[in-house]
Amino acid sequence: MTFVLLVLCVVSFAVGSVPISPERILHSLIKLLTGNFSIASEEELILFSVRLPRIIFAGLVGAALSLGGVIFQAILRNPLADPYILGISGGSALGAIIGIVIGAGSFYLGIPVLAFLGALATVFLVFTVAGSARSPLPDNSLLLSGVVVNAFFSAAILFFLSIVNSMELRSITFWLMGDLSGASTREVAIAAVCLLVGFILLYAQANKLNLIVQGEDTARYLGVHVEKTKRGLLIVTSLIISVAVSLAGIIGFVGIMVPHFMRLVFGSDHRLLLPVSALFGASFLMVADTLARVVIAPAELPVGVITALCGAPYFIFLLKRNQY
Amino acid sequence: MPAIEARNINFSYTAKSVIEDVSFTIDEAQRVAVIGPNGSGKTTLLKIISGTLFPHSGQMIVDGQETGKWQRKEIARKVAMVPQDTSRIFPFYAEEIVLMGRFPHLGRYRFEDKRDYQLVREAMEKTNTLAFADRRFNELSAGERQRVLIARALAQEPEILLLDESTAFLDLKHQVRFLSLLQQLNALQKLTVVFVTHDLNLAARNASRIILLDNGKIYAIGSPAEVITSANIKGVYDVHARVDANPYDGSPSVTLLTTQQSFDFKGNASHTMP
C-alpha cells in the first residue's frame, strides 16, 4: 500500500495543466535528492511550490477522511457511516463559515478552531440522536438523521452565504465542494502534524476498536472501558476531520469507499485497517485531485465533484446490495 | 470467601424494576444454574455479576470486591461472559474473535505473543473450532458461532465463567462435549460457572445449585431437588409438569404436560393410588 501511494505520488506529480516531461521531473528530483537544489526554471517552480504541496495536501486530507470513516463505522457498527454522510463535515464547515462571517480569520487559527467546535458539536448531536447502547437506532435511521442534519447545515450555510459580500462567494462555494487548490506550505505542515498525532492516538486504540465492533457489551466483558474509549476516539476524530474540512472544504464519500474497500482486501482487524485505509485514502484523493486538475484543464474542478461522482453510485450500490 | 456475593441488589432499566432485592452467595468452583421465564431478569443478573451493569442499590461483590470498584480490565481477567450472540456486521476470522479473549491480559500497546496464540489454540481445540479458525465468523452457523464465543471466553482464562444460554444452538454431540469440558474445568481449575438456561433438565443434571427467578425476584434457591419441583414450576411458569427422579443419578427430571395430559395424569394417579 505504501508502494502504491509512492507510485501515485510520482504520477500525480507528473500530470498537470502545464505538461512537463518525465525526464525533466526526474532530473529535478535527482537534483533535489543530491542536495544542490535551487529553483532554476519556471517548471521547477510549478513542480515544487505548486504541485508538491498540493499532492501532499491531497494525501493528508484523503488519509484524514478515511480514518474518520473507519472510526465512525466502528463506533456506530454501521459500515455506511462516514464523516460526510453523518453531517460531521457539514457541521465543521458551518463552524468555519460562521468564523469567516464574524471575522475570526483575523485571529491565528481562528477558523480551524471554530471548524473543530462545529465538528465536535455535530458528533455529539449525532450520537445523542443515535441513541444509547440500550436503544440504538436501527442502521438506516442513523443515515436518515444524517440527511436531516446535513439539510439543516446546508440551509444555515446558505443563509450565511447570502449575507456575506459577493466577492468571497465564489471561493466559499468552491471550498464547499472540496477544494485543494488553496494549499500553502504552512497549512500542509499544520495538517501533517495534526494528522500524525491523530493517527498515533487512534492507532493506540486499534485493539479496543476491534472489540467495540463486536458490540459494546462484548467489549465491556472483555475489559474495555467503552464510554471513555469512545469519547476519546470521537474527540480525536473530530479534530482530524475538522483540520481536513477547514483546509480543504467538504469532500464527500472518501470516508465510506476507502474503509469498505480495504476491509474487503485486508479484513477487519483495525490494527491493519487503520494504516492501510490512511494510505489508500491518501492515494485515492491524490488521484481524484489529479483528475480534477486535468479534466477541464487549464481550469480545474473542485475535487469533491470527482469523489461524489464515484462515491454516490458506490454508496447506492452498497445500500442496494445490502451486504456491506 | 465466596466467589460471588449479591447483597440485596436492585436494578431497573426504566421505571419498572428488573432485579428486586436479590441476595445469594456462590462459592468458588460451584456450578450454578439460573432459570426462570422470559423477562425474569436472568441475563440482567449475569450482566450485573460481570460488572457491566451496576445495581442501583445493594452490593454485588466479586472476588471480595464490589464490581464498581474493579477496573474493567482487571475484572475481565476474572470474569468471562459468553453472550447469546454478538454483532456480525464486520467480517472477522474466527481465530481473531478468539484472540480477542486475550485482550484483558495484554499490556498497553502490546501485541499478542506466542503464549497468547498457544492459549487461543488450546481453547479452540477444546471447543472443536480449530477446523474453522480461518473462516469468517459471520459465515458460521449459530452453533459454530456459539462455540467460537465459548473458546473466546476460555482464552480469557477466567476464574468465573458466565454462560447466557450457551448450549441453545449446540447439537447433541457438542452439548455433551461442552458440558464435559465444564465439569473438567470446574474440577481441575476450580472454575466457578454460572449459566442461564431454559432447559430445566440440563440445569438439574449439571448444576449443584439452582436459582429460580420470577419477575426479578428469587422464587427459589437451593439444590436441584429443592428447586425443581412441580409446585415451583407451576408457580413460576404456569405449566403442569411431572417431576421424577432421573434413573441415572437421581436428579430431578421434568416432563412437561399439556392441559389434556395433566388431566389424564391426575386422573390416572387417582385410580392407581390407593
Coordinates of C-alpha atoms in Angstrom, one line a residue:
Chain A
M1 CA 0.0 0.0 0.0
T2 CA 2.9 2.3 0.7
F3 CA 4.3 1.4 -2.6
V4 CA 1.0 2.2 -4.4
L5 CA 1.0 5.6 -2.6
L6 CA 4.5 6.4 -3.8
V7 CA 3.9 5.4 -7.4
L8 CA 0.7 7.5 -7.5
C9 CA 2.6 10.4 -5.9
V10 CA 5.1 10.4 -8.7
V11 CA 2.3 10.1 -11.4
S12 CA 0.3 12.9 -9.9
F13 CA 3.5 14.9 -9.7
A14 CA 4.0 14.5 -13.4
V15 CA 0.4 15.2 -14.6
G16 CA -0.9 18.8 -14.7
S17 CA -2.2 21.5 -16.9
V18 CA 1.3 22.5 -17.8
P19 CA 2.9 19.5 -19.4
I20 CA 6.4 18.7 -18.0
S21 CA 8.3 15.8 -19.5
P22 CA 9.2 12.8 -17.2
E23 CA 12.9 13.3 -17.9
R24 CA 12.9 16.8 -16.6
I25 CA 11.0 15.8 -13.5
L26 CA 13.5 13.0 -12.8
H27 CA 16.2 15.5 -13.4
S28 CA 14.7 17.9 -10.9
L29 CA 14.1 15.2 -8.4
I30 CA 17.7 14.0 -8.6
K31 CA 18.8 17.5 -8.1
L32 CA 16.6 17.7 -5.0
L33 CA 17.9 14.4 -3.6
T34 CA 21.5 15.2 -4.1
G35 CA 21.2 18.3 -2.2
N36 CA 22.3 21.0 -4.6
F37 CA 18.9 22.4 -5.2
S38 CA 17.6 25.8 -6.2
I39 CA 14.6 26.5 -8.2
A40 CA 16.0 27.3 -11.6
S41 CA 13.2 27.3 -14.0
E42 CA 9.5 28.0 -14.3
E43 CA 8.8 24.3 -14.5
E44 CA 10.6 23.6 -11.3
L45 CA 8.7 26.4 -9.6
I46 CA 5.4 24.7 -10.7
L47 CA 6.6 21.4 -9.6
F48 CA 7.9 22.2 -6.2
S49 CA 5.9 25.1 -5.0
V50 CA 2.5 24.4 -6.6
R51 CA 2.2 20.7 -7.3
L52 CA 4.2 19.1 -4.5
P53 CA 2.5 20.8 -1.6
R54 CA -0.8 20.1 -3.2
I55 CA -0.1 16.4 -3.7
I56 CA 0.9 16.1 -0.1
F57 CA -2.1 18.1 1.0
A58 CA -4.4 15.8 -1.0
G59 CA -2.8 12.8 0.6
L60 CA -3.2 14.2 4.1
V61 CA -6.9 15.1 3.6
G62 CA -7.6 11.7 2.0
A63 CA -6.0 9.9 4.9
A64 CA -7.8 12.0 7.5
L65 CA -11.2 11.4 5.9
S66 CA -10.6 7.7 5.5
L67 CA -9.5 7.4 9.2
G68 CA -12.7 9.3 10.1
G69 CA -14.7 6.8 8.1
V70 CA -13.0 3.8 9.8
I71 CA -13.6 5.2 13.3
F72 CA -17.2 6.2 12.8
Q73 CA -18.1 2.9 11.2
A74 CA -16.5 1.0 14.0
I75 CA -18.1 3.0 16.8
L76 CA -21.6 3.0 15.2
R77 CA -21.1 -0.5 14.0
N78 CA -22.5 0.7 10.7
P79 CA -20.5 0.3 7.5
L80 CA -22.4 3.1 5.8
A81 CA -21.2 5.8 8.3
D82 CA -18.8 8.4 7.2
P83 CA -18.0 12.0 8.3
Y84 CA -19.8 13.4 5.3
I85 CA -22.9 11.3 5.4
L86 CA -23.4 11.7 9.2
G87 CA -23.2 15.5 8.7
I88 CA -19.9 15.9 10.6
S89 CA -18.2 17.6 7.7
G90 CA -21.2 19.9 7.2
G91 CA -21.1 20.9 10.9
S92 CA -17.4 21.6 10.6
A93 CA -18.0 23.7 7.5
L94 CA -20.7 25.6 9.2
G95 CA -18.4 26.4 12.1
A96 CA -15.7 27.6 9.7
I97 CA -18.2 29.7 7.7
I98 CA -19.5 31.3 10.9
G99 CA -15.8 32.0 11.6
I100 CA -15.4 33.7 8.2
V101 CA -18.6 35.8 8.7
I102 CA -17.7 37.0 12.2
G103 CA -14.2 37.7 11.1
A104 CA -12.4 35.1 13.2
G105 CA -10.0 34.7 10.3
S106 CA -8.0 37.6 11.7
F107 CA -7.1 35.5 14.7
Y108 CA -4.4 32.9 14.4
L109 CA -6.1 29.5 13.8
G110 CA -9.5 31.2 14.5
I111 CA -11.3 29.4 11.6
P112 CA -9.9 25.9 12.2
V113 CA -10.8 26.1 15.9
L114 CA -14.4 27.0 15.0
A115 CA -14.4 24.2 12.5
F116 CA -13.3 21.8 15.2
L117 CA -16.0 23.1 17.6
G118 CA -18.6 22.6 14.8
A119 CA -17.4 19.1 14.1
L120 CA -17.4 18.2 17.8
A121 CA -20.9 19.6 18.4
T122 CA -22.2 17.6 15.4
V123 CA -20.6 14.4 16.6
F124 CA -22.2 14.7 19.9
L125 CA -25.5 15.6 18.3
V126 CA -25.4 12.6 16.0
F127 CA -24.5 10.3 18.9
T128 CA -27.3 11.6 21.0
V129 CA -29.7 11.0 18.1
A130 CA -28.2 7.6 17.5
G131 CA -29.4 6.7 21.0
S132 CA -27.8 4.8 23.9
A133 CA -26.4 1.3 23.6
R134 CA -29.6 0.0 25.0
S135 CA -31.9 1.6 22.5
P136 CA -29.8 2.1 19.4
L137 CA -31.3 3.5 16.3
P138 CA -31.6 1.0 13.5
D139 CA -28.8 1.4 10.9
N140 CA -30.8 3.3 8.4
S141 CA -32.4 5.7 10.8
L142 CA -28.9 6.9 11.5
L143 CA -28.4 7.7 7.9
L144 CA -31.7 9.4 7.8
S145 CA -30.7 11.6 10.7
G146 CA -27.5 12.4 8.8
V147 CA -29.7 13.6 5.8
V148 CA -31.7 15.8 8.2
V149 CA -28.6 17.2 9.9
N150 CA -27.0 17.8 6.5
A151 CA -30.1 19.6 5.2
F152 CA -30.1 21.8 8.3
F153 CA -26.4 22.7 7.9
S154 CA -26.8 23.4 4.2
A155 CA -29.6 25.8 5.0
A156 CA -27.6 27.5 7.6
I157 CA -24.6 27.7 5.3
L158 CA -26.7 29.2 2.5
F159 CA -28.0 31.7 5.0
F160 CA -24.5 32.9 5.9
L161 CA -23.5 32.8 2.2
S162 CA -26.4 35.2 1.4
I163 CA -25.3 37.7 4.0
V164 CA -21.6 37.8 3.1
N165 CA -20.4 40.1 0.3
S166 CA -20.4 38.5 -3.1
M167 CA -16.6 38.8 -3.6
E168 CA -16.0 35.9 -1.3
L169 CA -18.8 33.9 -2.6
R170 CA -17.0 32.1 -5.4
S171 CA -14.2 31.0 -3.2
I172 CA -16.6 29.8 -0.4
T173 CA -18.7 27.9 -2.9
F174 CA -15.7 26.3 -4.3
W175 CA -14.5 25.4 -0.9
L176 CA -17.9 23.8 -0.1
M177 CA -17.4 21.4 -2.9
G178 CA -14.0 20.5 -1.7
D179 CA -11.0 22.3 -3.0
L180 CA -7.4 21.5 -2.6
S181 CA -6.0 24.4 -4.6
G182 CA -5.5 26.7 -1.6
A183 CA -2.7 24.6 -0.1
S184 CA 0.2 26.6 1.2
T185 CA 3.3 25.0 2.7
R186 CA 2.4 26.3 6.2
E187 CA -1.1 24.8 6.0
V188 CA 0.3 21.5 4.8
A189 CA 2.7 21.4 7.7
I190 CA -0.1 22.1 10.2
A191 CA -2.3 19.4 8.7
A192 CA 0.6 16.9 8.6
V193 CA 1.3 17.4 12.3
C194 CA -2.4 17.2 13.3
L195 CA -2.9 14.1 11.3
L196 CA 0.2 12.3 12.5
V197 CA -0.7 13.0 16.2
G198 CA -4.2 12.0 15.5
F199 CA -3.2 8.8 13.8
I200 CA -0.9 7.8 16.6
L201 CA -3.7 8.4 19.2
L202 CA -6.2 6.4 17.1
Y203 CA -3.8 3.6 16.4
A204 CA -3.2 3.1 20.1
Q205 CA -6.9 2.2 20.4
A206 CA -6.9 -0.2 17.4
N207 CA -7.2 -3.2 19.7
K208 CA -10.2 -1.7 21.5
L209 CA -11.9 -0.8 18.3
N210 CA -11.8 -4.5 17.3
L211 CA -13.7 -5.3 20.5
I212 CA -16.1 -2.4 20.2
V213 CA -17.1 -3.6 16.7
Q214 CA -18.2 -6.8 18.4
G215 CA -20.8 -4.9 20.3
E216 CA -20.4 -2.6 23.3
D217 CA -21.5 -5.2 25.9
T218 CA -18.9 -7.7 24.5
A219 CA -16.2 -5.0 24.6
R220 CA -17.1 -4.5 28.3
Y221 CA -17.0 -8.2 29.1
L222 CA -13.5 -8.3 27.6
G223 CA -12.3 -5.4 29.6
V224 CA -12.7 -2.2 27.6
H225 CA -14.0 0.9 29.3
V226 CA -16.3 1.7 26.4
E227 CA -17.6 5.1 27.3
K228 CA -14.1 6.5 27.9
T229 CA -12.7 5.0 24.8
K230 CA -15.5 6.2 22.6
R231 CA -15.3 9.7 24.0
G232 CA -11.5 9.9 23.3
L233 CA -11.9 8.5 19.8
L234 CA -14.6 10.9 18.9
I235 CA -12.7 13.9 20.0
V236 CA -9.5 12.9 18.1
T237 CA -11.6 12.0 15.0
S238 CA -13.4 15.3 15.1
L239 CA -10.0 17.0 15.3
I240 CA -8.6 15.4 12.2
I241 CA -11.9 15.8 10.3
S242 CA -12.1 19.5 11.1
V243 CA -8.5 20.0 10.1
A244 CA -9.3 18.4 6.7
V245 CA -12.5 20.4 6.4
S246 CA -11.2 23.8 7.4
L247 CA -8.3 23.5 4.9
A248 CA -10.0 21.6 2.1
G249 CA -13.7 22.1 2.4
I250 CA -16.3 19.3 2.2
I251 CA -15.1 16.3 0.3
G252 CA -17.7 13.5 0.5
F253 CA -17.6 9.7 0.2
V254 CA -13.9 9.2 0.7
G255 CA -14.6 8.0 4.2
I256 CA -17.1 5.4 3.1
M257 CA -15.5 4.0 0.0
V258 CA -11.9 3.6 1.3
P259 CA -12.5 1.7 4.5
H260 CA -15.1 -0.6 2.8
F261 CA -12.7 -1.5 0.0
M262 CA -9.8 -2.0 2.4
R263 CA -11.9 -4.3 4.6
L264 CA -12.7 -6.5 1.6
V265 CA -9.0 -6.8 0.9
F266 CA -7.3 -6.8 4.3
G267 CA -10.1 -7.9 6.7
S268 CA -11.5 -6.0 9.6
D269 CA -8.6 -6.0 12.1
H270 CA -8.2 -2.3 12.9
R271 CA -4.5 -2.7 13.6
L272 CA -4.2 -3.3 9.9
L273 CA -7.3 -1.5 8.7
L274 CA -6.3 1.9 10.1
P275 CA -2.9 2.2 8.4
V276 CA -4.0 0.7 5.0
S277 CA -7.1 2.9 5.0
A278 CA -5.0 6.0 5.6
L279 CA -2.6 5.1 2.9
F280 CA -5.2 4.1 0.4
G281 CA -7.3 7.2 1.2
A282 CA -4.3 9.3 0.6
S283 CA -3.7 7.6 -2.8
F284 CA -7.4 7.9 -3.7
L285 CA -7.7 11.6 -3.1
M286 CA -4.4 12.2 -4.8
V287 CA -5.7 10.5 -8.0
A288 CA -9.1 12.3 -7.7
D289 CA -7.3 15.6 -7.3
T290 CA -5.1 14.9 -10.3
L291 CA -8.2 14.2 -12.3
A292 CA -9.8 17.4 -11.0
R293 CA -6.8 19.3 -12.2
V294 CA -6.6 17.9 -15.7
V295 CA -10.1 17.0 -16.8
I296 CA -11.0 20.6 -17.9
A297 CA -7.5 22.0 -17.9
P298 CA -6.4 24.7 -17.7
A299 CA -9.4 25.3 -15.5
E300 CA -10.0 22.9 -12.6
L301 CA -12.8 21.2 -10.9
P302 CA -13.4 21.0 -7.1
V303 CA -12.1 17.6 -6.1
G304 CA -15.4 17.0 -4.2
V305 CA -17.1 16.8 -7.6
I306 CA -14.9 13.8 -8.5
T307 CA -15.3 12.0 -5.2
A308 CA -19.1 12.5 -5.2
L309 CA -19.4 11.3 -8.8
C310 CA -17.7 8.0 -8.0
G311 CA -18.8 7.8 -4.3
A312 CA -22.6 8.3 -4.6
P313 CA -23.1 5.4 -7.1
Y314 CA -20.9 3.2 -4.9
F315 CA -22.9 4.1 -1.8
I316 CA -26.2 3.3 -3.6
F317 CA -24.7 0.0 -4.8
L318 CA -23.8 -0.9 -1.2
L319 CA -27.2 0.1 0.1
K320 CA -28.9 -1.9 -2.6
R321 CA -26.8 -5.0 -2.2
N322 CA -27.5 -4.6 1.5
Q323 CA -24.4 -6.6 2.3
Y324 CA -21.6 -4.4 3.4
Chain B
M1 CA -14.6 -16.1 50.8
P2 CA -17.4 -16.7 48.3
A3 CA -16.6 -16.1 44.6
I4 CA -19.8 -14.1 44.1
E5 CA -22.0 -12.5 46.6
A6 CA -25.1 -10.5 46.0
R7 CA -26.5 -8.4 48.8
N8 CA -30.0 -7.1 48.4
I9 CA -29.4 -5.9 44.8
N10 CA -32.0 -3.9 42.9
F11 CA -31.8 -2.9 39.3
S12 CA -34.0 -1.3 36.7
Y13 CA -33.6 -0.1 33.1
T14 CA -36.6 2.2 33.2
A15 CA -39.2 2.7 36.0
K16 CA -40.1 -1.0 36.1
S17 CA -37.7 -2.9 38.2
V18 CA -35.9 -5.9 36.6
I19 CA -34.0 -7.2 39.6
E20 CA -35.6 -6.8 43.0
D21 CA -33.9 -7.4 46.3
V22 CA -31.9 -10.4 45.2
S23 CA -29.3 -11.9 47.6
F24 CA -27.2 -15.1 47.2
T25 CA -23.7 -16.3 47.5
I26 CA -21.9 -18.6 45.1
D27 CA -18.8 -20.4 46.4
E28 CA -15.6 -21.0 44.4
A29 CA -15.9 -23.9 42.0
Q30 CA -19.6 -24.2 42.2
R31 CA -21.8 -24.7 39.2
V32 CA -24.9 -22.7 39.4
A33 CA -27.9 -22.6 37.0
V34 CA -30.1 -19.5 36.7
I35 CA -33.6 -20.4 35.4
G36 CA -36.8 -18.5 35.0
P37 CA -39.3 -17.4 32.4
N38 CA -38.6 -14.9 29.6
G39 CA -38.0 -11.4 31.1
S40 CA -37.4 -12.7 34.6
G41 CA -34.1 -10.9 34.8
K42 CA -31.7 -13.8 34.1
T43 CA -29.4 -12.0 31.5
T44 CA -29.5 -8.8 33.6
L45 CA -28.3 -10.7 36.6
L46 CA -25.4 -12.2 34.6
K47 CA -24.5 -8.7 33.4
I48 CA -24.5 -7.4 37.0
I49 CA -22.2 -10.2 38.0
S50 CA -19.9 -9.4 35.1
G51 CA -19.7 -5.9 36.3
T52 CA -21.0 -4.3 33.1
L53 CA -24.3 -3.2 34.8
F54 CA -24.3 -2.0 38.4
P55 CA -27.0 -2.5 41.0
H56 CA -28.9 0.7 41.8
S57 CA -28.9 -0.3 45.5
G58 CA -27.3 -3.2 47.3
Q59 CA -23.9 -4.7 46.5
M60 CA -22.5 -7.1 44.0
I61 CA -19.3 -8.5 45.3
V62 CA -17.0 -10.5 43.1
D63 CA -13.8 -12.0 44.4
G64 CA -14.0 -9.9 47.6
Q65 CA -14.6 -6.5 46.0
E66 CA -17.6 -4.6 44.8
T67 CA -17.9 -4.7 41.0
G68 CA -18.0 -0.9 40.7
K69 CA -14.5 -0.7 42.3
W70 CA -12.8 -3.1 39.8
Q71 CA -11.1 -1.7 36.8
R72 CA -12.7 -3.1 33.7
K73 CA -9.6 -4.8 32.6
E74 CA -9.0 -6.4 36.0
I75 CA -12.4 -7.8 36.3
A76 CA -12.2 -9.1 32.7
R77 CA -9.3 -11.3 33.8
K78 CA -11.5 -12.9 36.5
V79 CA -15.0 -13.0 34.9
A80 CA -15.7 -14.1 31.3
M81 CA -19.1 -13.9 29.8
V82 CA -20.4 -15.9 26.8
P83 CA -23.2 -13.7 25.4
Q84 CA -26.1 -15.0 23.4
D85 CA -24.8 -13.5 20.2
T86 CA -22.6 -10.6 19.1
S87 CA -22.6 -8.2 16.2
R88 CA -21.5 -9.8 12.9
I89 CA -21.5 -6.7 10.7
F90 CA -17.8 -6.6 10.0
P91 CA -16.1 -9.7 8.8
F92 CA -13.6 -11.1 11.3
Y93 CA -11.9 -14.5 11.2
A94 CA -13.0 -17.0 13.9
E95 CA -9.4 -17.1 15.2
E96 CA -9.4 -13.3 15.5
I97 CA -12.5 -13.4 17.6
V98 CA -11.0 -16.0 20.0
L99 CA -7.8 -13.9 20.1
M100 CA -9.9 -11.0 21.5
G101 CA -10.2 -13.0 24.7
R102 CA -6.6 -12.3 25.4
F103 CA -7.2 -8.5 25.4
P104 CA -7.6 -8.2 29.2
H105 CA -4.2 -9.9 29.6
L106 CA -2.3 -7.7 27.1
G107 CA -0.2 -4.8 28.3
R108 CA -0.9 -1.4 26.9
Y109 CA 0.3 -1.1 23.2
R110 CA 1.4 -4.8 23.2
F111 CA 0.6 -7.3 20.6
E112 CA -0.2 -10.9 21.4
D113 CA 2.8 -13.1 21.9
K114 CA 3.4 -16.9 21.4
R115 CA 1.7 -17.8 24.7
D116 CA -1.4 -15.9 23.7
Y117 CA -1.6 -17.8 20.4
Q118 CA -0.9 -21.1 22.3
L119 CA -3.8 -20.4 24.6
V120 CA -6.1 -19.5 21.7
R121 CA -5.2 -22.7 20.0
E122 CA -5.9 -24.7 23.2
A123 CA -9.3 -23.0 23.6
M124 CA -10.2 -23.7 20.0
E125 CA -9.2 -27.4 20.4
K126 CA -11.3 -27.8 23.5
T127 CA -14.4 -26.3 21.7
N128 CA -13.7 -28.2 18.5
T129 CA -13.4 -25.0 16.5
L130 CA -9.9 -25.2 15.1
A131 CA -11.3 -26.6 11.8
F132 CA -12.8 -23.2 11.0
A133 CA -10.2 -20.9 12.6
D134 CA -9.6 -19.2 9.3
R135 CA -13.2 -18.9 8.3
R136 CA -15.2 -15.7 8.7
F137 CA -17.2 -15.6 11.9
N138 CA -20.3 -14.2 10.2
E139 CA -20.4 -17.1 7.8
L140 CA -20.6 -19.7 10.5
S141 CA -23.8 -21.4 11.7
A142 CA -25.4 -20.3 15.0
G143 CA -23.9 -23.3 16.9
E144 CA -20.5 -22.8 15.4
R145 CA -20.5 -19.2 16.4
Q146 CA -21.6 -20.1 19.9
R147 CA -18.6 -22.5 20.2
V148 CA -16.2 -19.7 19.0
L149 CA -17.6 -17.4 21.6
I150 CA -17.1 -20.1 24.2
A151 CA -13.5 -20.5 23.0
R152 CA -13.0 -16.8 23.4
A153 CA -14.2 -16.9 27.0
L154 CA -11.8 -19.8 27.7
A155 CA -8.9 -17.9 26.2
Q156 CA -9.8 -15.2 28.7
E157 CA -8.6 -17.6 31.4
P158 CA -11.3 -16.6 33.8
E159 CA -12.0 -17.8 37.4
I160 CA -15.7 -17.2 36.9
L161 CA -17.5 -18.2 33.7
L162 CA -20.9 -16.8 32.9
L163 CA -22.9 -18.5 30.2
D164 CA -26.0 -17.0 28.7
E165 CA -27.9 -19.9 27.0
S166 CA -24.7 -21.1 25.5
T167 CA -26.0 -24.6 24.8
A168 CA -29.1 -23.3 23.0
F169 CA -27.8 -23.8 19.5
L170 CA -25.4 -26.7 20.1
D171 CA -26.1 -30.1 18.6
L172 CA -26.1 -33.1 20.9
K173 CA -22.5 -34.0 20.4
H174 CA -21.3 -30.5 21.1
Q175 CA -23.6 -30.1 24.0
V176 CA -22.2 -33.2 25.6
R177 CA -18.6 -32.2 24.8
F178 CA -19.2 -28.8 26.2
L179 CA -20.8 -30.0 29.4
S180 CA -17.9 -32.5 29.9
L181 CA -15.5 -29.6 29.4
L182 CA -17.2 -27.5 32.0
Q183 CA -17.1 -30.4 34.5
Q184 CA -13.5 -30.9 33.8
L185 CA -12.6 -27.2 34.2
N186 CA -14.7 -27.0 37.3
A187 CA -13.0 -29.9 38.9
L188 CA -9.4 -29.3 37.8
Q189 CA -9.1 -25.5 37.7
K190 CA -11.7 -24.6 40.3
L191 CA -13.7 -22.7 37.7
T192 CA -16.9 -21.2 39.0
V193 CA -19.7 -21.5 36.5
V194 CA -23.0 -19.6 36.4
F195 CA -25.2 -20.5 33.5
V196 CA -28.6 -19.3 32.3
T197 CA -30.7 -21.9 30.6
H198 CA -34.3 -22.7 29.7
D199 CA -33.6 -26.4 29.8
L200 CA -34.7 -27.5 33.3
N201 CA -33.3 -31.0 32.9
L202 CA -30.0 -29.6 31.8
A203 CA -29.9 -27.4 34.8
A204 CA -30.9 -30.2 37.2
R205 CA -28.2 -32.5 35.8
N206 CA -25.3 -30.1 35.6
A207 CA -25.7 -27.6 38.5
S208 CA -25.0 -28.1 42.1
R209 CA -27.3 -25.2 42.9
I210 CA -30.1 -23.5 41.1
I211 CA -31.5 -20.0 41.3
L212 CA -35.1 -19.8 40.1
L213 CA -36.0 -16.2 39.1
D214 CA -39.5 -14.9 38.7
N215 CA -40.2 -11.2 37.8
G216 CA -36.8 -10.2 39.1
K217 CA -37.1 -11.9 42.5
I218 CA -35.7 -15.1 43.7
Y219 CA -38.6 -17.6 43.8
A220 CA -36.5 -20.5 45.0
I221 CA -32.8 -21.2 45.5
G222 CA -31.1 -24.4 46.6
S223 CA -30.2 -27.9 45.3
P224 CA -31.8 -29.1 42.1
A225 CA -34.1 -31.4 44.2
E226 CA -35.2 -28.4 46.3
V227 CA -35.9 -26.1 43.4
I228 CA -37.1 -28.3 40.6
T229 CA -40.5 -29.3 41.9
S230 CA -43.8 -29.4 40.1
A231 CA -45.2 -26.8 42.6
N232 CA -42.4 -24.4 41.7
I233 CA -42.8 -25.0 38.0
K234 CA -46.5 -24.4 38.2
G235 CA -45.9 -21.3 40.4
V236 CA -43.4 -19.6 38.0
Y237 CA -44.1 -20.9 34.5
D238 CA -47.8 -21.7 35.0
V239 CA -47.5 -25.1 33.4
H240 CA -48.1 -28.6 34.7
A241 CA -45.1 -30.8 34.9
R242 CA -44.3 -34.2 36.3
V243 CA -41.0 -34.4 38.2
D244 CA -39.4 -37.8 38.6
A245 CA -36.0 -38.9 39.8
N246 CA -33.7 -39.4 36.9
P247 CA -32.9 -43.2 36.9
Y248 CA -29.2 -42.4 36.1
D249 CA -28.2 -40.2 39.0
G250 CA -31.5 -39.4 40.9
S251 CA -31.5 -35.7 39.8
P252 CA -35.0 -34.3 39.2
S253 CA -36.3 -35.0 35.7
V254 CA -39.0 -32.8 34.3
T255 CA -41.7 -33.9 31.9
L256 CA -43.9 -31.0 30.7
L257 CA -47.6 -31.8 30.3
T258 CA -50.2 -30.3 28.1
T259 CA -53.5 -29.4 29.7
Q260 CA -55.1 -32.6 28.5
Q261 CA -52.1 -34.8 29.6
S262 CA -52.1 -33.2 33.0
F263 CA -55.8 -34.0 33.4
D264 CA -55.1 -37.7 32.3
F265 CA -52.1 -37.8 34.6
K266 CA -54.1 -36.7 37.6
G267 CA -57.0 -39.0 36.6
N268 CA -54.6 -42.0 36.4
A269 CA -52.9 -41.1 39.6
S270 CA -56.2 -41.1 41.5
H271 CA -57.0 -44.5 40.0
T272 CA -53.7 -46.2 40.8
M273 CA -53.0 -44.7 44.1
P274 CA -55.0 -46.1 47.0

